[in-house]
Coordinates of C-alpha atoms in Angstrom, one line a residue:
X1 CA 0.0 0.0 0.0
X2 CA 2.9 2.1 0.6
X3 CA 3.8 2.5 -3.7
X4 CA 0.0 3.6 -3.9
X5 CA 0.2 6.4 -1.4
X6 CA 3.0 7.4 -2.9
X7 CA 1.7 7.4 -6.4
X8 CA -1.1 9.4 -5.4
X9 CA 0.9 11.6 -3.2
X10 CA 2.1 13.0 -7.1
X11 CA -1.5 14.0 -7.4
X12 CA -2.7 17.7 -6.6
X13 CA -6.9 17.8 -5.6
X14 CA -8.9 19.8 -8.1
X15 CA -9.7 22.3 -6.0
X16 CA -5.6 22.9 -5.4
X17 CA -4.2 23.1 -8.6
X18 CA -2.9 26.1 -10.5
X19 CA -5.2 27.4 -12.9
X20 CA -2.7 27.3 -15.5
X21 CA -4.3 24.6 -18.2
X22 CA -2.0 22.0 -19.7
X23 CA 1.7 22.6 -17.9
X24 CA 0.2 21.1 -14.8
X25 CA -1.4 17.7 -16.3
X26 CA 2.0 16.7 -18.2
X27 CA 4.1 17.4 -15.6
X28 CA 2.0 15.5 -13.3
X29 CA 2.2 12.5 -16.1
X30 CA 6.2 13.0 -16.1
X31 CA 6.2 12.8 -12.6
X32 CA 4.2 9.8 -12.1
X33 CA 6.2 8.0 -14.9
X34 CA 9.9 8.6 -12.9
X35 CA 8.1 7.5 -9.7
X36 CA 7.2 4.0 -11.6
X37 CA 10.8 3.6 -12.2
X38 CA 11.3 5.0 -15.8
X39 CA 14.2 7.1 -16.9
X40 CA 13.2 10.6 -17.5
X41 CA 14.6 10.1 -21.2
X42 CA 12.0 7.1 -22.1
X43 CA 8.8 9.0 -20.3
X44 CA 9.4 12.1 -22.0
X45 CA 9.8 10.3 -25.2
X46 CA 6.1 8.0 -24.6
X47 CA 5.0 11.2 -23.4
X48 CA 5.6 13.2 -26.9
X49 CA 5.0 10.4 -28.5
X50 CA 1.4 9.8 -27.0
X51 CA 0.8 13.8 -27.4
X52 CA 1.1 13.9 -23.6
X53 CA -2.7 12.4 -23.5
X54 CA -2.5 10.5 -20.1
X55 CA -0.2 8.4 -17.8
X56 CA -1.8 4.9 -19.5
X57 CA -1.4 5.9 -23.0
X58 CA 2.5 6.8 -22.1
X59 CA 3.1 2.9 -20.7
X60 CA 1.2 1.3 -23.2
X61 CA 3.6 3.1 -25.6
X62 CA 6.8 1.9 -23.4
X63 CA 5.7 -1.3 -22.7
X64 CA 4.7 -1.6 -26.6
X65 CA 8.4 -0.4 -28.0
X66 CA 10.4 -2.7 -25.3
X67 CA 12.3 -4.1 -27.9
X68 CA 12.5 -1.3 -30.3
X69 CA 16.0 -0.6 -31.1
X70 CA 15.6 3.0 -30.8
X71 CA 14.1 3.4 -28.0
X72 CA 17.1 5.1 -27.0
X73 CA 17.9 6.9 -29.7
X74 CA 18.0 10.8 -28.6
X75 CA 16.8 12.1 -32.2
X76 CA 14.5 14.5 -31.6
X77 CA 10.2 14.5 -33.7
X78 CA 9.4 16.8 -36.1
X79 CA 6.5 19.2 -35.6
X80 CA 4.6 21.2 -37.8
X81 CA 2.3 24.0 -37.3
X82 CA -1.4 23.9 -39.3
X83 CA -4.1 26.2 -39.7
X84 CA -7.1 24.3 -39.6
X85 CA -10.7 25.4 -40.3
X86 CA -13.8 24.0 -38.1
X87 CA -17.6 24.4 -38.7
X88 CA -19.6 24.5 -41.7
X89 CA -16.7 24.9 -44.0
X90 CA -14.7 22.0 -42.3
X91 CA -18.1 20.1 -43.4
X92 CA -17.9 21.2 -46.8
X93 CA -14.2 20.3 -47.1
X94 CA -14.4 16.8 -45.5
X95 CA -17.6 16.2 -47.8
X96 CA -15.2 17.3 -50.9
X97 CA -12.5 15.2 -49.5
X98 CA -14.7 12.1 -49.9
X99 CA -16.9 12.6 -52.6
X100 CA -13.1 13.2 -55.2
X101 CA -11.7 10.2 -53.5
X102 CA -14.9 8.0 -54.0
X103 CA -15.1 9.6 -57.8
X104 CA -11.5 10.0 -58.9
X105 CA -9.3 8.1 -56.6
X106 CA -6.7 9.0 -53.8
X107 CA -4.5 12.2 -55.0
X108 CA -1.6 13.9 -52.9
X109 CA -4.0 16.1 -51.5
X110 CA -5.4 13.3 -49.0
X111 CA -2.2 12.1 -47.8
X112 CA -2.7 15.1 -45.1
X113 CA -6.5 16.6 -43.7
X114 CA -7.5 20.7 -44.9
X115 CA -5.3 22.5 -43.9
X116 CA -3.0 25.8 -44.2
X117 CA 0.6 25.5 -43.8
X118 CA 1.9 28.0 -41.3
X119 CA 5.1 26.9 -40.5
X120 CA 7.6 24.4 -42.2
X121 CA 8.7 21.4 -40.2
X122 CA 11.4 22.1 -37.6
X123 CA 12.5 19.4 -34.7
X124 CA 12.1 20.0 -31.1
X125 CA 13.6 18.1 -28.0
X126 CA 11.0 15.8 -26.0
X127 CA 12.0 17.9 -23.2
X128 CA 11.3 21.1 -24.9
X129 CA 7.8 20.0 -26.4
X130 CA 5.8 21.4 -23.3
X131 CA 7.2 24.4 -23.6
X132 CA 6.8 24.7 -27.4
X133 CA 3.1 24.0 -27.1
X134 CA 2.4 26.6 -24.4
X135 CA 4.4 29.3 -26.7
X136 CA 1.4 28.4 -29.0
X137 CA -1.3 29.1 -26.5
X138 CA 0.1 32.2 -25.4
X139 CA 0.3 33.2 -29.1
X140 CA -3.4 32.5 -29.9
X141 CA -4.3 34.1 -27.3
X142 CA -1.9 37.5 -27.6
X143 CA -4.5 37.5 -31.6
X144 CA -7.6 36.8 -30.2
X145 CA -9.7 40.0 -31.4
X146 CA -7.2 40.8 -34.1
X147 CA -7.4 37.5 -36.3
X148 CA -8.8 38.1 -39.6
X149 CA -12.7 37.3 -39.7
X150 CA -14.4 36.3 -42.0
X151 CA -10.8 35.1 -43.7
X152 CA -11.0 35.6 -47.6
X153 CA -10.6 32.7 -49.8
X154 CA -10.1 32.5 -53.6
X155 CA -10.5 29.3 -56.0
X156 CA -7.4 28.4 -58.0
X157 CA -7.4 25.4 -60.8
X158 CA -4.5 24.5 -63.1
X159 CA -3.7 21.6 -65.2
X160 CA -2.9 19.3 -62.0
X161 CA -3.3 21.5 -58.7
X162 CA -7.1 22.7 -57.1
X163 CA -7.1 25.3 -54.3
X164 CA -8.4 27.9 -52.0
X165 CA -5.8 30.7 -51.7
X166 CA -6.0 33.2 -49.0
X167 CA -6.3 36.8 -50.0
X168 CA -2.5 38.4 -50.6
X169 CA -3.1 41.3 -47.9
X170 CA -4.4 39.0 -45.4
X171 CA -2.1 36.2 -45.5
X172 CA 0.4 39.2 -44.2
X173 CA -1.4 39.0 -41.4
X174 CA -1.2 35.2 -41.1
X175 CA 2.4 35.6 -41.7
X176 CA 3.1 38.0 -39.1
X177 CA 1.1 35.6 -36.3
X178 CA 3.2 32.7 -37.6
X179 CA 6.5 34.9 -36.9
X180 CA 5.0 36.0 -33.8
X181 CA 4.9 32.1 -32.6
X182 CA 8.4 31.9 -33.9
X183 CA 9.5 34.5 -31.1
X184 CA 7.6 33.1 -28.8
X185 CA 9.2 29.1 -29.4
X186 CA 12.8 30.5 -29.2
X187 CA 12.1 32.5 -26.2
X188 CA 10.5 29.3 -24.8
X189 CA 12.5 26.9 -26.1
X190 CA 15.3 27.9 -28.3
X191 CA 13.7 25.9 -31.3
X192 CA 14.3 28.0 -34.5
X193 CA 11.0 27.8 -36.3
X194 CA 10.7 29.1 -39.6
X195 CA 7.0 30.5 -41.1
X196 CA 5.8 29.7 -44.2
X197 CA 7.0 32.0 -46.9
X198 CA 5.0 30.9 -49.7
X199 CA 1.4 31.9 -51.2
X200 CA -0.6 30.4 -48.1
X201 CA -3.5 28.5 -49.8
X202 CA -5.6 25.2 -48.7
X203 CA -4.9 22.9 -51.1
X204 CA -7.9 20.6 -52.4
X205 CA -6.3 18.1 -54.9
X206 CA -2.7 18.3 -56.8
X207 CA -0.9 15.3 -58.8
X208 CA -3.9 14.1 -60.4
X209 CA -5.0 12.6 -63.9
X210 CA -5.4 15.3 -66.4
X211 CA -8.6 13.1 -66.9
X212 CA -10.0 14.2 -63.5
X213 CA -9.9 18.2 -63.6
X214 CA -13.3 18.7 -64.8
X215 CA -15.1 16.2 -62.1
X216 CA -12.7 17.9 -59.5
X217 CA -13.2 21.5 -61.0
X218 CA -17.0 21.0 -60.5
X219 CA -16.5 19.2 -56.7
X220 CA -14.4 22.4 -55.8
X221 CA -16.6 24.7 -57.4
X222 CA -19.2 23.5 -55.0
X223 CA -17.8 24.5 -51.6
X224 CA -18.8 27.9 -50.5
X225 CA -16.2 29.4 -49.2
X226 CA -17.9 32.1 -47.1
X227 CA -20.1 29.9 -45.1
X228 CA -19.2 30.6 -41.2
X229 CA -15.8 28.9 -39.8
X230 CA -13.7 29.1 -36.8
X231 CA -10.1 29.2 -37.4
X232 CA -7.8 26.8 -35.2
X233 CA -4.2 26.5 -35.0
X234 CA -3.1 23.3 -34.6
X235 CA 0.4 21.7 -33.4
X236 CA 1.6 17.9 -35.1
X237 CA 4.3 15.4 -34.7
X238 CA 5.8 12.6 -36.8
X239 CA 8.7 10.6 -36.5
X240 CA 11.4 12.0 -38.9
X241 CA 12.7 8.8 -39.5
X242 CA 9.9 8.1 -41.8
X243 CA 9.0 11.6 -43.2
X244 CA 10.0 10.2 -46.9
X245 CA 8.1 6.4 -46.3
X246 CA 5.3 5.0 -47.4
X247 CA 2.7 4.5 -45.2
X248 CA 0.3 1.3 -44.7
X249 CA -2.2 -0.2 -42.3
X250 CA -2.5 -3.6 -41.3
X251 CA -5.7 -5.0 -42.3
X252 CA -5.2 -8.9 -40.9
X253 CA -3.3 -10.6 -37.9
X254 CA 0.1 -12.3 -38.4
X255 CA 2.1 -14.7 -36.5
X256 CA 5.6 -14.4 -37.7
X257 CA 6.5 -17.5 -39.1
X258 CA 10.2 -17.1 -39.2
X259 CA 12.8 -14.9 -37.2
X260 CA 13.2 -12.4 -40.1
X261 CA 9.1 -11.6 -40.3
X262 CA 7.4 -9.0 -38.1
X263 CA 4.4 -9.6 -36.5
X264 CA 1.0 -7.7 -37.6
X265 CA -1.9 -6.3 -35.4
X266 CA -5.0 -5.1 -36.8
X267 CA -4.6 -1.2 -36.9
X268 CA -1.1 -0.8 -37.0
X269 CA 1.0 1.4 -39.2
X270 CA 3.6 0.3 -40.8
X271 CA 6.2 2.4 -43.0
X272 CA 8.1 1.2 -45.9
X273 CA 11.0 2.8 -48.0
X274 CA 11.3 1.7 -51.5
X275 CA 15.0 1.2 -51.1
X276 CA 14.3 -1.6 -48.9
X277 CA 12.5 -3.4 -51.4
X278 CA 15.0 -4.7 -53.2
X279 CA 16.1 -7.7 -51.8
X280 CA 12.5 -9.0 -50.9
X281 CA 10.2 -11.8 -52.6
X282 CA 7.8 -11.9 -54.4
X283 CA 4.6 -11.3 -51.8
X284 CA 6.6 -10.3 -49.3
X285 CA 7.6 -6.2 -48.3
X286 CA 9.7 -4.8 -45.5
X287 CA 8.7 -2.4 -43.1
X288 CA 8.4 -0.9 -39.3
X289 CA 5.4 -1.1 -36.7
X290 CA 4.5 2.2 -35.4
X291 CA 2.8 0.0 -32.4
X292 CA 6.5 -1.6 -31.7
X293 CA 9.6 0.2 -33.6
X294 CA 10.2 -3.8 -34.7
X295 CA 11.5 -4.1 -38.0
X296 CA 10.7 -7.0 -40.7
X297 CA 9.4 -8.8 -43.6
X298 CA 5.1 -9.2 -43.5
X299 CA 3.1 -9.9 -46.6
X300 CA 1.8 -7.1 -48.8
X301 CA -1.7 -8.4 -48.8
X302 CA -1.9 -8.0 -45.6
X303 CA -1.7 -4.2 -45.6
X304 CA -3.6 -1.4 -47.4
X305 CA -2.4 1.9 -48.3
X306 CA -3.0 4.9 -45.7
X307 CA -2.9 8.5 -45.4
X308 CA 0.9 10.2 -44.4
X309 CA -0.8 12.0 -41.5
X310 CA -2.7 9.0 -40.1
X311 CA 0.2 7.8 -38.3
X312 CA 0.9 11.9 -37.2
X313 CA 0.6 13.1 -32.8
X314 CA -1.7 16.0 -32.3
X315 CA -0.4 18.1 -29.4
X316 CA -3.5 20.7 -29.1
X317 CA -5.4 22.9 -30.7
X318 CA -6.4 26.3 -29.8
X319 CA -9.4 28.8 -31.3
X320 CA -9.0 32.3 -32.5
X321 CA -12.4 33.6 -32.1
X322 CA -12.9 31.3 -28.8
X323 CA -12.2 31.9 -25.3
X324 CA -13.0 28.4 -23.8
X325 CA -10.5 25.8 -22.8
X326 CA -8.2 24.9 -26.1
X327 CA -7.7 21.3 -27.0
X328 CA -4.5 19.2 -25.9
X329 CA -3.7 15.9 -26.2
X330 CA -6.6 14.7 -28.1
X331 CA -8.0 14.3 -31.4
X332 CA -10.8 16.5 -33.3
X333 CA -13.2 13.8 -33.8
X334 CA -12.6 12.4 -37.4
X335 CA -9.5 13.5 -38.1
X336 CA -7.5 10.0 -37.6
X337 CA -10.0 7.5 -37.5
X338 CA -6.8 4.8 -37.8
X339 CA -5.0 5.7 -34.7
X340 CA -3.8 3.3 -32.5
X341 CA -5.8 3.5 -29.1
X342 CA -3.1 5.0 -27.1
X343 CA -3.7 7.8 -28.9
X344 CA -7.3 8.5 -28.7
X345 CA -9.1 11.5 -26.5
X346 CA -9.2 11.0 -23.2
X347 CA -13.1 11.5 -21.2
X348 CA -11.6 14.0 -19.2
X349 CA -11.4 17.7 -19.6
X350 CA -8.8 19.7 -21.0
X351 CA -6.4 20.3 -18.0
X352 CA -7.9 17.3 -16.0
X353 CA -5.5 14.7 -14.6
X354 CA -6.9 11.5 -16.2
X355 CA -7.4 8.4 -14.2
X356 CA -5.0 6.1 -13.2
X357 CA -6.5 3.1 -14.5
X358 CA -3.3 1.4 -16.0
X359 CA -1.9 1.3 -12.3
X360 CA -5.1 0.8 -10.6
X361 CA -6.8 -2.1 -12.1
X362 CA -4.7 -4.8 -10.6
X363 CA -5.4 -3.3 -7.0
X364 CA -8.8 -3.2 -8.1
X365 CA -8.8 -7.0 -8.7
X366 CA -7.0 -7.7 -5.5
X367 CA -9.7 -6.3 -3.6
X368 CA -12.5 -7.7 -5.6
X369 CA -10.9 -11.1 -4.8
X370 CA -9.9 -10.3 -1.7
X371 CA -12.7 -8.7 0.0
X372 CA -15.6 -10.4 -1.4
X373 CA -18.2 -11.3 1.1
X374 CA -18.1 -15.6 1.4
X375 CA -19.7 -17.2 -1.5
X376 CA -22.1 -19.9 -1.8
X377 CA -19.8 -21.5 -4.8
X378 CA -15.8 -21.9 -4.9
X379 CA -14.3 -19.4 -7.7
X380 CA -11.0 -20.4 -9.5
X381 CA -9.8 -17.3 -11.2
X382 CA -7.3 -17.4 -13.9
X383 CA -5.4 -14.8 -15.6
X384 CA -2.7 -14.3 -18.2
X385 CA 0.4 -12.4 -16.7
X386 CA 0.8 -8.5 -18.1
X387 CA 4.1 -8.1 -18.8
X388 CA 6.8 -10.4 -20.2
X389 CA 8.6 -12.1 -16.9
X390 CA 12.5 -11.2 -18.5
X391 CA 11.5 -7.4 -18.9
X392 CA 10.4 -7.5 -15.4
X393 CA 12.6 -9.5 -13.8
X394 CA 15.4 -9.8 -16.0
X395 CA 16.8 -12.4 -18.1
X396 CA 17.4 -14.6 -14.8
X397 CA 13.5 -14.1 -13.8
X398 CA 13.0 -18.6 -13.3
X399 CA 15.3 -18.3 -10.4
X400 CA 14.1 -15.4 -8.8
X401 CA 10.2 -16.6 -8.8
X402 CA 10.2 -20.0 -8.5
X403 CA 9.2 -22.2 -5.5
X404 CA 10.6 -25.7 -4.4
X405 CA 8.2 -27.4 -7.1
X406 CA 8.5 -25.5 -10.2
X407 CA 12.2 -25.8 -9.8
X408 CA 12.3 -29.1 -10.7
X409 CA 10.8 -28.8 -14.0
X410 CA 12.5 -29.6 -17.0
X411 CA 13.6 -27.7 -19.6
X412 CA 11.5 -29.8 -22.3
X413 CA 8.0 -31.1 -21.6
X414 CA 5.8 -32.6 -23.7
X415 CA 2.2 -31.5 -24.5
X416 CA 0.6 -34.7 -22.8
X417 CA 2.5 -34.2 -19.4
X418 CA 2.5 -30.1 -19.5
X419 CA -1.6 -30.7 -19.4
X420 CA -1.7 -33.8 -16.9
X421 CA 0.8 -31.6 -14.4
X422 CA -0.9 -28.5 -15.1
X423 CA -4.0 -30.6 -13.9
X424 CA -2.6 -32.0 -10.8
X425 CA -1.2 -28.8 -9.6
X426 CA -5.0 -26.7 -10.3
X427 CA -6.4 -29.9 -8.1
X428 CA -2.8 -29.4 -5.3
X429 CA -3.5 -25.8 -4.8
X430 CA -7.8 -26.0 -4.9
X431 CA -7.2 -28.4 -2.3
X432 CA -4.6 -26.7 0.1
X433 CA -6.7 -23.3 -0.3
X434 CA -10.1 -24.9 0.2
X435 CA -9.8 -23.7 3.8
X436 CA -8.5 -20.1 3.1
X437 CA -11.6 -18.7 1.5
X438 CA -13.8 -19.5 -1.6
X439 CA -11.8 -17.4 -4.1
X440 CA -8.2 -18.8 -5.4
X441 CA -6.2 -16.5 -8.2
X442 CA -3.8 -18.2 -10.4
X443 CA -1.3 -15.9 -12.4
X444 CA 0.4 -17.4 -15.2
X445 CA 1.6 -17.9 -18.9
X446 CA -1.4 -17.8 -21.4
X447 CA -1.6 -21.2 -22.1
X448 CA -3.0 -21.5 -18.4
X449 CA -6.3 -20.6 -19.0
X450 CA -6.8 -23.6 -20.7
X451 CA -4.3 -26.1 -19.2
X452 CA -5.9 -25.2 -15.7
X453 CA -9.9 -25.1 -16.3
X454 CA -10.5 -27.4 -19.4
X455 CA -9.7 -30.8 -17.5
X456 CA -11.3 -29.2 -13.9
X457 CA -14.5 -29.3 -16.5
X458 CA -14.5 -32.8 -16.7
X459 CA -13.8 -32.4 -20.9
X460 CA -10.4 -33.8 -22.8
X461 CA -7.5 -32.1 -23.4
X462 CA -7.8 -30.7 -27.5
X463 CA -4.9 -31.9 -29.3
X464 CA -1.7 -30.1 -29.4
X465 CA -2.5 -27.9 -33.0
X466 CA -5.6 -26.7 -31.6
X467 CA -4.5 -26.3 -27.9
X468 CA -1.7 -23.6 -29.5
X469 CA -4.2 -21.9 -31.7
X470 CA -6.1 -21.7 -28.6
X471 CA -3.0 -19.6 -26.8
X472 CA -2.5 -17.4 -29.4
X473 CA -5.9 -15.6 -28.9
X474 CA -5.1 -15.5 -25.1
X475 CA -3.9 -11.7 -25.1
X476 CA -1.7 -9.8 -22.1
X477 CA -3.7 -9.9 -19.0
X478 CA -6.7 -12.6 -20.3
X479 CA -8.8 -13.6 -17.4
X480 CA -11.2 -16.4 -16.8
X481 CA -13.4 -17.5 -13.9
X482 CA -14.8 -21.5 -13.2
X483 CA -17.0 -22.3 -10.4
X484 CA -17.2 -25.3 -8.3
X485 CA -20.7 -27.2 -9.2
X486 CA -21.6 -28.1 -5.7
X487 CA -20.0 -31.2 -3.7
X488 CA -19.4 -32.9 -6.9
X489 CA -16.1 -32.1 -7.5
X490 CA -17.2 -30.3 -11.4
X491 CA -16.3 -27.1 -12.7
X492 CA -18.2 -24.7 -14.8
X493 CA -16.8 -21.9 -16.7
X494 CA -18.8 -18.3 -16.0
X495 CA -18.6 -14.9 -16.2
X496 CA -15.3 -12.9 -14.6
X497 CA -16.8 -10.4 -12.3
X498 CA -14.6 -8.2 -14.2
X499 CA -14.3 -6.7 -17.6
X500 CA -10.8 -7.9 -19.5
X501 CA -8.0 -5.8 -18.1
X502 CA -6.9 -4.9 -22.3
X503 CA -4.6 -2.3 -23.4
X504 CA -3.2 -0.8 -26.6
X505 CA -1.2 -3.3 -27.9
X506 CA -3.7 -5.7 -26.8
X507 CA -6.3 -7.6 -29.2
X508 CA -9.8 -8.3 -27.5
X509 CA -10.9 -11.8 -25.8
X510 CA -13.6 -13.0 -25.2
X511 CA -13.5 -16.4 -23.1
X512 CA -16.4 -18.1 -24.7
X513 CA -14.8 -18.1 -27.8
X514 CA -12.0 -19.1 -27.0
X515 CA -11.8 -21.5 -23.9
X516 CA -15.2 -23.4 -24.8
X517 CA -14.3 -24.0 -28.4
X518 CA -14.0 -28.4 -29.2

């Protein structure tokens, strides 16, 4: 109890903390992560890399990129800084984004969301990124009341580029807020940023079949560009490593079959240079998990072309014409459907610490198993372990956590005696409890949930092609619960009076599927 109080000793109440919105929540976050044991280096970096969204997101990402070979690495993201529109016109836009993708295809233009480019791409330090996005808010707010409303927009076409361009006069203006923010990052932060120079101008399609102009000409001509719209600037990420990759999502699961392959979770990015190609089979591409920094070979139908930007961190968003609480650390609903779910918006309100869950829920379990009023019925409870035991405990993890029994274990076991002792030892440890209480929890390897409950059922042991198929859909921290059917000595599989403890990198489960399958 001790580590709790002193987790939640990091925690300010609501009614005590500065009113300063934003610097206190990621601090709070850093804090928590160096108090869990994390070098400040990897929290600031699954901090950034999260866009600073909560304490969970931040160890799903660490816990995710345990074996990335650049964890490490000290090279800093790249940030870019958008002017984005909201309201009826962002309708219009997104409507024109799908209707010339449906009629004409995927162009350039939907590698990124609508958008005006205020600032090129310059790199900032994790440690600097807090700083960098409160020289943003203070900006916005320093033009609030002197932001140019209604912003003039003209319709440009040519041969194999559509856009809206912002009146010559006014994108002064823009310019100057742009250089403003500049100021404000190296006074901040010391991060040169450099503002757009160019005509500023939304860009609606470019690199197109000359075929296509006239349906795209007529889309285009259809948004009106006066309707209502409030103005927001918003702050992105992306790993530079990949700025110049391709960019795909993974549409199927895949076990790697071979220690070359990389592994595939529904939802993931993956980038891919051409350059890597060369030396690949046919079928067969090479590329890197966003999830997991892992590198290897997967098969090309397994993936589907994506968006550049789908695999981008939002760090906040802030209004021109509004005075409420900006955006930070979340998403604009729509914008990256894709996203893993460490990256999603959190429930809680901008400036809110979010909750702990990520160190709470196995506490919460203890003292659902712990405290339970007596039941009627015995409980065996059963769940997957949530971490791997060498990252834990290191390499040498066997020695540290084993008792007088597992110790004698060999080091090869076949599948008939792994299920026969697995047996014996549920029955052992159901019998030397039975006088402790009714509930017993059993934390193991995966394949547990099955080796300890199937045989307690009174049904066979599946052979050993279906038993593994059966472990592979047994994610980090599956649970299952069997009940003792009366004096009979029979199990039955229920219900866990719990929902499945699942995180990012984690596919679902659902234990009828999987444990009651013949």
């Amino acid at each position: 109890m001790a580590a709790k109080e002193d987790l939640y000793s990091k925690i300010l109440p609501r009614r005590l903390r500065q009113s300063r919105r934003g610097s206190v929540k990621s601090s709070s976050n850093l804090d928590v992560l160096l108090s869990m044991g994390f070098s400040r280096h990897r929290a600031l970096k699954s901090l950034v890399s999260t866009g600073g969204r909560s304490v969970q997101a931040a160890c799903d990402w660490l816990f995710s990129h345990v074996d990335d070979p650049f964890l490490d690495d000290p090279l800093p993201r790249e940030f870019v800084l958008y002017l984005r529109p909201s309201g009826p016109l962002q309708n219009q836009l997104s409507h024109f984004w799908q209707q010339s993708r449906l009629t004409c295809g995927k162009n350039k233009a939907h590698n990124i969301f609508p958008h005006i480019t205020l600032c090129q791409f310059f790199m900032c330090a994790d440690s600097k990124v807090e700083a960098l996005c409160e020289a943003l808010q203070t900006t916005v707010q320093q033009w609030r009341g002197r932001f140019p409303n209604p912003l003039p927009l003209e319709l440009y076409t040519s041969s194999n580029f559509i856009g809206l361009f912002v009146e010559e006069q006014v994108a002064d203006v823009l310019r100057q807020f742009a250089a403003d923010f500049a100021t404000e990052a190296v006074r901040k932060t010391e991060v040169k940023v450099e503002p757009h120079k160019k005509q500023l101008h939304l860009t609606l399609a470019y690199n197109f079949s000359s075929d296509h102009l006239p349906s795209l000409e007529k889309l285009a001509k259809g948004i009106e560009v006066k309707l209502g719209c409030d103005w927001l600037a918003v702050l992105f990420s992306r790993d530079i490593r990949f700025a110049n990759h391709e960019t795909v999502k993974v549409m199927y699961p895949y076990m790697p079959q071979n220690d070359d392959e990389l592994e595939l979770t529904p939802g993931d990015y993956i980038f891919m240079s051409s350059m890597d190609q060369n030396s690949t089979s046919e079928g067969w591409v090479y590329g890197t998990s966003l999830a997991t920094g892992l590198s290897g070979l997967l098969p090309e139908n397994y993936v589907s072309p994506a968006d550049e930007s789908d695999s981008w961190v939002f760090h906040g968003s802030h209004s021109f014409f509004s005075c409420g609480p900006s955006e930070k650390g979340g998403k604009e609903k729509g914008m990256f459907d894709g996203l893993l779910d460490g990256r999603r918006p959190d429930s809680t309100g901008p400036g809110e610490m979010p909750p702990l869950s990520v160190i709470c829920h196995p506490m919460q379990v203890f003292l659902l198993l712990g405290s339970h009023t007596r039941q009627p019925k015995r409980t065996l409870f059963v769940c997957r372990h949530g971490e791997r035991m060498d990252v834990v405990f290191g390499k040498h993890w066997l020695t540290l956590c084993s008792d007088s029994k597992v110790s004698k274990l060999t080091v090869s076991e076949s599948y008939e005696n792994y299920m026969s002792r697995s047996y014996q030892v549920t029955k052992d440890i159901l019998s030397d409890c039975k006088a402790s209480g009714n509930n017993v929890l059993i934390v193991a390897h995966a394949s547990s949930l099955e080796a300890c409950t199937r045989q307690l059922q009174g049904r066979s042991p599946q052979n050993a092609k279906d038993f593994i198929q059966v472990v592979r859909k047994i994610p980090y921290l599956g649970f299952c619960a069997t009940e003792e059917q009366g004096e009979t000595g029979t199990w039955q599989l229920v219900d866990p009076p719990i929902m499945p403890l699942t995180h990012g990198p984690n596919h679902s489960f659902d234990w009828k599927e999987t444990l009651l399958q013949e």
